[in-house]
JSON list of C-alpha atoms in Angstrom, two decimals:
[
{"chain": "E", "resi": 1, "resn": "UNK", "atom": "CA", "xyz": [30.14, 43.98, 2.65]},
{"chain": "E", "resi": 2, "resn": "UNK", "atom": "CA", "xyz": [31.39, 41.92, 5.56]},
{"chain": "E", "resi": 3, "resn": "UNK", "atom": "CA", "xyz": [27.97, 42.35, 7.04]},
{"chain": "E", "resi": 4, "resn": "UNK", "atom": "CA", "xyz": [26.53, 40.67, 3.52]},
{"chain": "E", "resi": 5, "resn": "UNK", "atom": "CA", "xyz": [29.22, 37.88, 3.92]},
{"chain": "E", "resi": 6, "resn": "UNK", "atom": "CA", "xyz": [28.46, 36.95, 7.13]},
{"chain": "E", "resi": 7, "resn": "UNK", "atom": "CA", "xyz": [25.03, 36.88, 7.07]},
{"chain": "E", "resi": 8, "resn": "UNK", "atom": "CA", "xyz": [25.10, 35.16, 3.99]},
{"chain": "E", "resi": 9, "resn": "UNK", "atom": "CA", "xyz": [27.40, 32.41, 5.67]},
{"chain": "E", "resi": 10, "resn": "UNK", "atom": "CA", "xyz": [25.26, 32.12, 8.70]},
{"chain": "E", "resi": 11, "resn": "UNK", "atom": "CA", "xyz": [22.28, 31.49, 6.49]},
{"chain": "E", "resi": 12, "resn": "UNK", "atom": "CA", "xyz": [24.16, 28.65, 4.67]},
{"chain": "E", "resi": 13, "resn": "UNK", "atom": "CA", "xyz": [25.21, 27.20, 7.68]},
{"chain": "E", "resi": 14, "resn": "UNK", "atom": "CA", "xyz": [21.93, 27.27, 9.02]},
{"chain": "E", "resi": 15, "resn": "UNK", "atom": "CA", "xyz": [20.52, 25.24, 5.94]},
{"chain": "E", "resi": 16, "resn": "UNK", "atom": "CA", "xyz": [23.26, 22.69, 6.27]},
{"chain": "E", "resi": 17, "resn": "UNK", "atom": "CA", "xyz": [22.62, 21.72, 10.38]},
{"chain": "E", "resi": 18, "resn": "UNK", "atom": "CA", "xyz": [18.83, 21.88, 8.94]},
{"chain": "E", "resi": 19, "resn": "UNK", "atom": "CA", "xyz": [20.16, 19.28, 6.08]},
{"chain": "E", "resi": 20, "resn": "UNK", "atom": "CA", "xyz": [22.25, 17.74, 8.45]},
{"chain": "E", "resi": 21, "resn": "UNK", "atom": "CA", "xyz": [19.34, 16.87, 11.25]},
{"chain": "E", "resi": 22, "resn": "UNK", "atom": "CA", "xyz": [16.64, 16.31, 8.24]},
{"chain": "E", "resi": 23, "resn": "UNK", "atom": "CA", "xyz": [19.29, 13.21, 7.35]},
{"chain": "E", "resi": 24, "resn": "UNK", "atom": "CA", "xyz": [19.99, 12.07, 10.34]},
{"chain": "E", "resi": 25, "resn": "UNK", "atom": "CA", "xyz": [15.91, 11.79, 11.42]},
{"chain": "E", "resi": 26, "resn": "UNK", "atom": "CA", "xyz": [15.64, 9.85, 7.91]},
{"chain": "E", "resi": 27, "resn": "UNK", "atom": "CA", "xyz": [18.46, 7.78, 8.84]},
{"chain": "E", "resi": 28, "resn": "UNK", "atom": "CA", "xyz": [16.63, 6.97, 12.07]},
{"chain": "E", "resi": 29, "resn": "UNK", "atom": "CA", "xyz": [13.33, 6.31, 10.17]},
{"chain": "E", "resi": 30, "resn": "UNK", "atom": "CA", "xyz": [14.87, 4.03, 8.04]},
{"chain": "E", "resi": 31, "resn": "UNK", "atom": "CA", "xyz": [17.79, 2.31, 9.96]},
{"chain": "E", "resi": 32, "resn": "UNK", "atom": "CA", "xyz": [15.77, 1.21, 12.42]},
{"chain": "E", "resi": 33, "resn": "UNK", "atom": "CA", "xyz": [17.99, -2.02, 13.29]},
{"chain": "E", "resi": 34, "resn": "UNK", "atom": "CA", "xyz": [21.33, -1.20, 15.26]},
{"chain": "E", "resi": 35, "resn": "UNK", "atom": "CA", "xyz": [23.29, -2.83, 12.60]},
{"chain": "E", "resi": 36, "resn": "UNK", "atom": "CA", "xyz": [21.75, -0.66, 9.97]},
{"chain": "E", "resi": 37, "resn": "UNK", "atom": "CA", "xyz": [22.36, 2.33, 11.82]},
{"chain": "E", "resi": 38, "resn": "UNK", "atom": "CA", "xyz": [26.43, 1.07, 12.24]},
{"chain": "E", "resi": 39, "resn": "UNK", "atom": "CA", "xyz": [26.61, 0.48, 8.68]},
{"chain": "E", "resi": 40, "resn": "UNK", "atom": "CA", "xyz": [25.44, 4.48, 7.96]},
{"chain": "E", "resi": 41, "resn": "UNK", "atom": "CA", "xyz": [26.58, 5.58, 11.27]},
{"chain": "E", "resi": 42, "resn": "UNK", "atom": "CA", "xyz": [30.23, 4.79, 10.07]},
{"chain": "E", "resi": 43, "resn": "UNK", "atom": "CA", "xyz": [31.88, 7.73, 9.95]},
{"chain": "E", "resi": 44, "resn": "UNK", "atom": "CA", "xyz": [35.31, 6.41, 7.91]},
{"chain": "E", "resi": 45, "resn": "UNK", "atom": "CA", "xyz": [33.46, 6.76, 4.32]},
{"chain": "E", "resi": 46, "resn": "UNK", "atom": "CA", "xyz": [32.64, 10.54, 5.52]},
{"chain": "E", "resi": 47, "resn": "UNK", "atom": "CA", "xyz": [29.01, 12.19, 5.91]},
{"chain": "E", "resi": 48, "resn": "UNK", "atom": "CA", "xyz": [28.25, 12.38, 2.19]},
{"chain": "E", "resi": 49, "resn": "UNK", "atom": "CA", "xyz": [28.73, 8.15, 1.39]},
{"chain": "E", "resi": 50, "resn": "UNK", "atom": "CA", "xyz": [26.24, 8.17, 4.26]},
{"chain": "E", "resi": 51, "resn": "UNK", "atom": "CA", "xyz": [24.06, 10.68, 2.45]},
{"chain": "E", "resi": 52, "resn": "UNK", "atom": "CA", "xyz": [23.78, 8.60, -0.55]},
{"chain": "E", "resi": 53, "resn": "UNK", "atom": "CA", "xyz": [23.38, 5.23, 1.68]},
{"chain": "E", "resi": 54, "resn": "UNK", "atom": "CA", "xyz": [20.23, 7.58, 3.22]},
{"chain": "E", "resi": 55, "resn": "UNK", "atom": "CA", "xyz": [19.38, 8.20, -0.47]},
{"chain": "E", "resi": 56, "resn": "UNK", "atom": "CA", "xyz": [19.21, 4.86, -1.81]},
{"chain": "E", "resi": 57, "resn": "UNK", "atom": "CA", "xyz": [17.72, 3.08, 1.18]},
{"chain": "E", "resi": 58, "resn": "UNK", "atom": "CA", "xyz": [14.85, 6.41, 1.00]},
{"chain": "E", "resi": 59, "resn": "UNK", "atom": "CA", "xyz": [13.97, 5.27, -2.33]},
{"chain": "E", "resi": 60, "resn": "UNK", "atom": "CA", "xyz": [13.59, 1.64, -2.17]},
{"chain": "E", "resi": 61, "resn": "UNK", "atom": "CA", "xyz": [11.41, 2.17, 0.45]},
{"chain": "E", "resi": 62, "resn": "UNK", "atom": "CA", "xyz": [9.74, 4.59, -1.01]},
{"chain": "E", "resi": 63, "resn": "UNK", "atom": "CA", "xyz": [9.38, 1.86, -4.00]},
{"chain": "E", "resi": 64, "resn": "UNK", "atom": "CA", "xyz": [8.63, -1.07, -1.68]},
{"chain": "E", "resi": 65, "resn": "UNK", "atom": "CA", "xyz": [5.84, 1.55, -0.19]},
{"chain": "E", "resi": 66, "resn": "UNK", "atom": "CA", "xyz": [4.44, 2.62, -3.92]},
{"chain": "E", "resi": 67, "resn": "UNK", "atom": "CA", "xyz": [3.86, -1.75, -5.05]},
{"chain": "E", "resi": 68, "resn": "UNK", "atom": "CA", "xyz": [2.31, -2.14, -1.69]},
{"chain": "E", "resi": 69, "resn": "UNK", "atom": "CA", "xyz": [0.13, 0.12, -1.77]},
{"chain": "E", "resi": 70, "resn": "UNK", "atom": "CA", "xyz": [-0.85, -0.91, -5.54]},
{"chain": "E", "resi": 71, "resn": "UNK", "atom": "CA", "xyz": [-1.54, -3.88, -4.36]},
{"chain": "E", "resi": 72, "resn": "UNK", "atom": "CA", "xyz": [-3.86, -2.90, -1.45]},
{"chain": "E", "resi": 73, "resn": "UNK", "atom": "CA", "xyz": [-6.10, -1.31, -4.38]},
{"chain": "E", "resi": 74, "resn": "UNK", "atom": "CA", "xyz": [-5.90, -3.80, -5.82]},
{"chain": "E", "resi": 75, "resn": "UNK", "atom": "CA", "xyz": [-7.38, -5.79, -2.94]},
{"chain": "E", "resi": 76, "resn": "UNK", "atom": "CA", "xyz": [-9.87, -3.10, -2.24]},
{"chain": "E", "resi": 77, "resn": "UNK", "atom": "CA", "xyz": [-11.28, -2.95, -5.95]},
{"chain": "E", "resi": 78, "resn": "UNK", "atom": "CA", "xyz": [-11.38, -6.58, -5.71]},
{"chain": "E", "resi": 79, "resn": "UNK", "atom": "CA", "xyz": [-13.26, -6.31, -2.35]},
{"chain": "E", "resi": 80, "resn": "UNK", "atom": "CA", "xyz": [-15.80, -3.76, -3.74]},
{"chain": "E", "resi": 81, "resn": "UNK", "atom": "CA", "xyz": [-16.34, -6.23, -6.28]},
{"chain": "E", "resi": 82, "resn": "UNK", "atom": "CA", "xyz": [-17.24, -8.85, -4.35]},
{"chain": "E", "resi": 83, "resn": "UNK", "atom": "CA", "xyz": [-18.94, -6.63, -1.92]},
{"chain": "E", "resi": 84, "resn": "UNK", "atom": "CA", "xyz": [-21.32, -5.32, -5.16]},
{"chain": "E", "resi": 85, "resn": "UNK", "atom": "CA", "xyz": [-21.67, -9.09, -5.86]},
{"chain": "E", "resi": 86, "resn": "UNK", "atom": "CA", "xyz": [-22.83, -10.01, -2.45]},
{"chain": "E", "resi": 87, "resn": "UNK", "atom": "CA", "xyz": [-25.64, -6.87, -2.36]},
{"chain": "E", "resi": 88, "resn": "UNK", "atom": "CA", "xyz": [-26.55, -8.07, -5.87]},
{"chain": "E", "resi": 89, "resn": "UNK", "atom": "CA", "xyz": [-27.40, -11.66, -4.09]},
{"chain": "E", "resi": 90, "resn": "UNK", "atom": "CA", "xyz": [-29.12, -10.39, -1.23]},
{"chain": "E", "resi": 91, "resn": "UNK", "atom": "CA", "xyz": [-31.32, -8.10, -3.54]},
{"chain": "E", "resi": 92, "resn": "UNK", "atom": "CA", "xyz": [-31.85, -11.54, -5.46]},
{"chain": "E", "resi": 93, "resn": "UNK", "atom": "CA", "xyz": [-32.40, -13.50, -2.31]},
{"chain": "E", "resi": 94, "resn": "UNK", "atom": "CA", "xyz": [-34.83, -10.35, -0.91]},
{"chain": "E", "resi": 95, "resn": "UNK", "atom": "CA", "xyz": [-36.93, -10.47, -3.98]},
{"chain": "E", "resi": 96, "resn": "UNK", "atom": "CA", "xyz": [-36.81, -14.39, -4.05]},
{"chain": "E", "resi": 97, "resn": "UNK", "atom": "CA", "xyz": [-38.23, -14.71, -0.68]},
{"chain": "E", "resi": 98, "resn": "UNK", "atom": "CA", "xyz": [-40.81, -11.62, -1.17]},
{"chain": "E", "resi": 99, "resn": "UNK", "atom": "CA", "xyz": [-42.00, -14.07, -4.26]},
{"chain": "E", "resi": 100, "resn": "UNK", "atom": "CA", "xyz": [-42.17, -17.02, -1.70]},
{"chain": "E", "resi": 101, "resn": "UNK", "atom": "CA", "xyz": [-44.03, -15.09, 0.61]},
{"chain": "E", "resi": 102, "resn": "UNK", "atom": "CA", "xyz": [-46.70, -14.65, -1.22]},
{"chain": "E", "resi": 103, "resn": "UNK", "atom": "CA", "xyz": [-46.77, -17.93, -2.67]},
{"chain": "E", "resi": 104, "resn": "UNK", "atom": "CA", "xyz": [-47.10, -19.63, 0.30]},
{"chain": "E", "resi": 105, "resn": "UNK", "atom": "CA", "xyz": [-50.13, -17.11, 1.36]},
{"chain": "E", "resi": 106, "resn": "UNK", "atom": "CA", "xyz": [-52.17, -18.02, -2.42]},
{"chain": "E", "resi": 107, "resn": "UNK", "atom": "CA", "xyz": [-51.00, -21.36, -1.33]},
{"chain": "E", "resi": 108, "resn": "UNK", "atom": "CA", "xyz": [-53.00, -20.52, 1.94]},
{"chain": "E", "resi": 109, "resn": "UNK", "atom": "CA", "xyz": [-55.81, -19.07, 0.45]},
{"chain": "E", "resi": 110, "resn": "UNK", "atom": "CA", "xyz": [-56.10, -21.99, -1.73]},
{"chain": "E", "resi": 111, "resn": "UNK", "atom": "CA", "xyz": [-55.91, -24.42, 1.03]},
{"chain": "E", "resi": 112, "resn": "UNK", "atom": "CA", "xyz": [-58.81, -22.63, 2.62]},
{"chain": "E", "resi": 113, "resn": "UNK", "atom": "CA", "xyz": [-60.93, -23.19, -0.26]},
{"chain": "E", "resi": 114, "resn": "UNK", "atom": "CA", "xyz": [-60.59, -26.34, -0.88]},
{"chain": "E", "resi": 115, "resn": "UNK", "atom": "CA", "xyz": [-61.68, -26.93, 3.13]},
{"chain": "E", "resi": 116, "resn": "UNK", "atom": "CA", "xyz": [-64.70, -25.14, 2.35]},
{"chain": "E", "resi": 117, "resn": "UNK", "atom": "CA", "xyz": [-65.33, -27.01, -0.84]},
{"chain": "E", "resi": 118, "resn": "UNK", "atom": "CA", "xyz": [-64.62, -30.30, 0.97]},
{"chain": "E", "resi": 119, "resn": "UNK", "atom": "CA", "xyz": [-66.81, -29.42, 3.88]},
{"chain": "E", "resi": 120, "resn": "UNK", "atom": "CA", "xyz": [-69.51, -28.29, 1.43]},
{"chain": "E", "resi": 121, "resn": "UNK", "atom": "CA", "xyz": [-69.36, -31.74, -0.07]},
{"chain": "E", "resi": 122, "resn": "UNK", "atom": "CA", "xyz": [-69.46, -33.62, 2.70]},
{"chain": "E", "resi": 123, "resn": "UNK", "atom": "CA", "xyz": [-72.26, -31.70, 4.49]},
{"chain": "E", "resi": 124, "resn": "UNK", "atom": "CA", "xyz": [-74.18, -32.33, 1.00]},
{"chain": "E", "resi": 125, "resn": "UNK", "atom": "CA", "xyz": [-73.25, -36.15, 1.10]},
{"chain": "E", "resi": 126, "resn": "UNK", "atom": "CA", "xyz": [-73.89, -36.29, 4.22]},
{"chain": "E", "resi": 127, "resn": "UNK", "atom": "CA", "xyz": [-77.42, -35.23, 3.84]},
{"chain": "E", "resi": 128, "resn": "UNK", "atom": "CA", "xyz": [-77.88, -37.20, 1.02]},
{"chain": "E", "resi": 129, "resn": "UNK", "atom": "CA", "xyz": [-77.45, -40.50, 2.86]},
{"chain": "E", "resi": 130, "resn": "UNK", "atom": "CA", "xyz": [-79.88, -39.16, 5.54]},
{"chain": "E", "resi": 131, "resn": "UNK", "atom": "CA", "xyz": [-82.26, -38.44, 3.21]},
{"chain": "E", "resi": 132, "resn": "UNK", "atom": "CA", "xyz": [-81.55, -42.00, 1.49]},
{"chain": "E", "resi": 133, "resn": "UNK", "atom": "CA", "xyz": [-81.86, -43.94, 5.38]},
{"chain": "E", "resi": 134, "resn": "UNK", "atom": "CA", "xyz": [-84.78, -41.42, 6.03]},
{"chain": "E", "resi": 135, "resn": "UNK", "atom": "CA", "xyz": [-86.57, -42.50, 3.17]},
{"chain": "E", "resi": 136, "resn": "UNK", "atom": "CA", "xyz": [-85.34, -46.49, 3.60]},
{"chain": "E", "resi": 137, "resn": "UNK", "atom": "CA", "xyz": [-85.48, -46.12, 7.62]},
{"chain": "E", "resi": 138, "resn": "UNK", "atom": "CA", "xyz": [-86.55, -50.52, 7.65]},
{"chain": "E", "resi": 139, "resn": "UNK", "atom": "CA", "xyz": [-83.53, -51.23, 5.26]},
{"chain": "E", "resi": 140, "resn": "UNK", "atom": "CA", "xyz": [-80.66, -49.13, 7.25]},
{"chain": "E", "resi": 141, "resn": "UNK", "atom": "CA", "xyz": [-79.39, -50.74, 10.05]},
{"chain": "E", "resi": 142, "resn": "UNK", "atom": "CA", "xyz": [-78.37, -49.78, 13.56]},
{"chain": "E", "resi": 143, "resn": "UNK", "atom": "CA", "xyz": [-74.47, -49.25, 12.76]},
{"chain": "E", "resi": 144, "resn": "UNK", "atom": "CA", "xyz": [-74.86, -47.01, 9.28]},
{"chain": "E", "resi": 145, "resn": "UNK", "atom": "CA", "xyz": [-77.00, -44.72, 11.52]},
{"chain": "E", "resi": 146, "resn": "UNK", "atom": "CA", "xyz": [-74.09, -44.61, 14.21]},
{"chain": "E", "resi": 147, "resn": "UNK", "atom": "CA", "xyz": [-71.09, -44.57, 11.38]},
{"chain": "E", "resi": 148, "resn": "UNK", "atom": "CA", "xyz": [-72.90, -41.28, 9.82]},
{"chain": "E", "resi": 149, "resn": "UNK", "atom": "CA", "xyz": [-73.50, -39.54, 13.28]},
{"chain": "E", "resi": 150, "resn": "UNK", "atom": "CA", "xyz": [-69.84, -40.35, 13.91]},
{"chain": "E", "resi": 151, "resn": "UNK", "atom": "CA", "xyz": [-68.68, -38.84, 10.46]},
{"chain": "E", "resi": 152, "resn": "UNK", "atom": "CA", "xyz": [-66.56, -35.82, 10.79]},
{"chain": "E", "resi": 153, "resn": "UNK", "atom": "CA", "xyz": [-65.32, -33.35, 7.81]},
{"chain": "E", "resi": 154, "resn": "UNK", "atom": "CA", "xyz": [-62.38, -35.03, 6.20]},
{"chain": "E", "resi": 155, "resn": "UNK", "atom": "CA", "xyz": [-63.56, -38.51, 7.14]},
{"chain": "E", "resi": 156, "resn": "UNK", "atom": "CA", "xyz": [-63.86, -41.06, 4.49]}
]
């Protein structure tokens, strides 16, 4: 039975240096200030006072740790928000300028139509009033003839 005893009693004081070290690296995690650590390390209340110190100070950090990082999701859902806004824009702004695009080229197009239209007309006017001094030759003068020879698409 002594055997039992002992082995039992080894095994519990085993546990309690394992408690004992698993403390004191918690008090070092959170007593990270020398005053903090005087204010634990004191030794007059005895080792269990310091246990509960340990104990409270674990959990309010524990509870500082749990409303910061509620508010980081919160930040990050806002952010994803935002961040679906913004892609919802640039799709917008994509298709907007796609739209653009092509109204500027029909634009274009239309443009180049109305040059050929205007040098149609001209051409046609233009050989109208030939005809009309061909046909009057006495009556035009000198400077009509030179104003029409000088007469460029666009001119009027």
């Amino acid at each position: 039975m002594d055997s039992a005893k002992g082995k039992k009693r080894t095994l519990e004081r085993k546990r309690r240096e394992l408690m004992h070290t698993r403390f004191d690296e918690l008090q070092a995690l959170l007593f990270s200030s020398s005053a903090g650590s005087e204010e634990v390390g004191n030794r007059a209340h005895g080792r269990r006072s310091d246990k509960e110190k340990i104990l409270v100070r674990a959990s309010e950090k524990i509870q500082r740790q749990a409303r910061l990082l509620e508010e980081i999701e919160g930040m990050i859902a806002l952010t994803k928000k935002e961040l679906d806004t913004l892609k919802n824009e640039k799709l917008e702004l994509r298709n907007d300028k796609t739209y653009l695009r092509n109204e500027i080229h029909q634009l274009r197009e239309e443009n180049r139509g109305f040059r050929a239209d205007n040098l149609w007309l001209w051409q046609k006017h233009k050989k109208e009033y030939e005809m009309k001094i061909g046909l009057n030759g006495e009556n035009s003068s000198k400077g009509d003839i030179e104003m029409l020879s000088n007469l460029q698409p666009g001119d009027h």
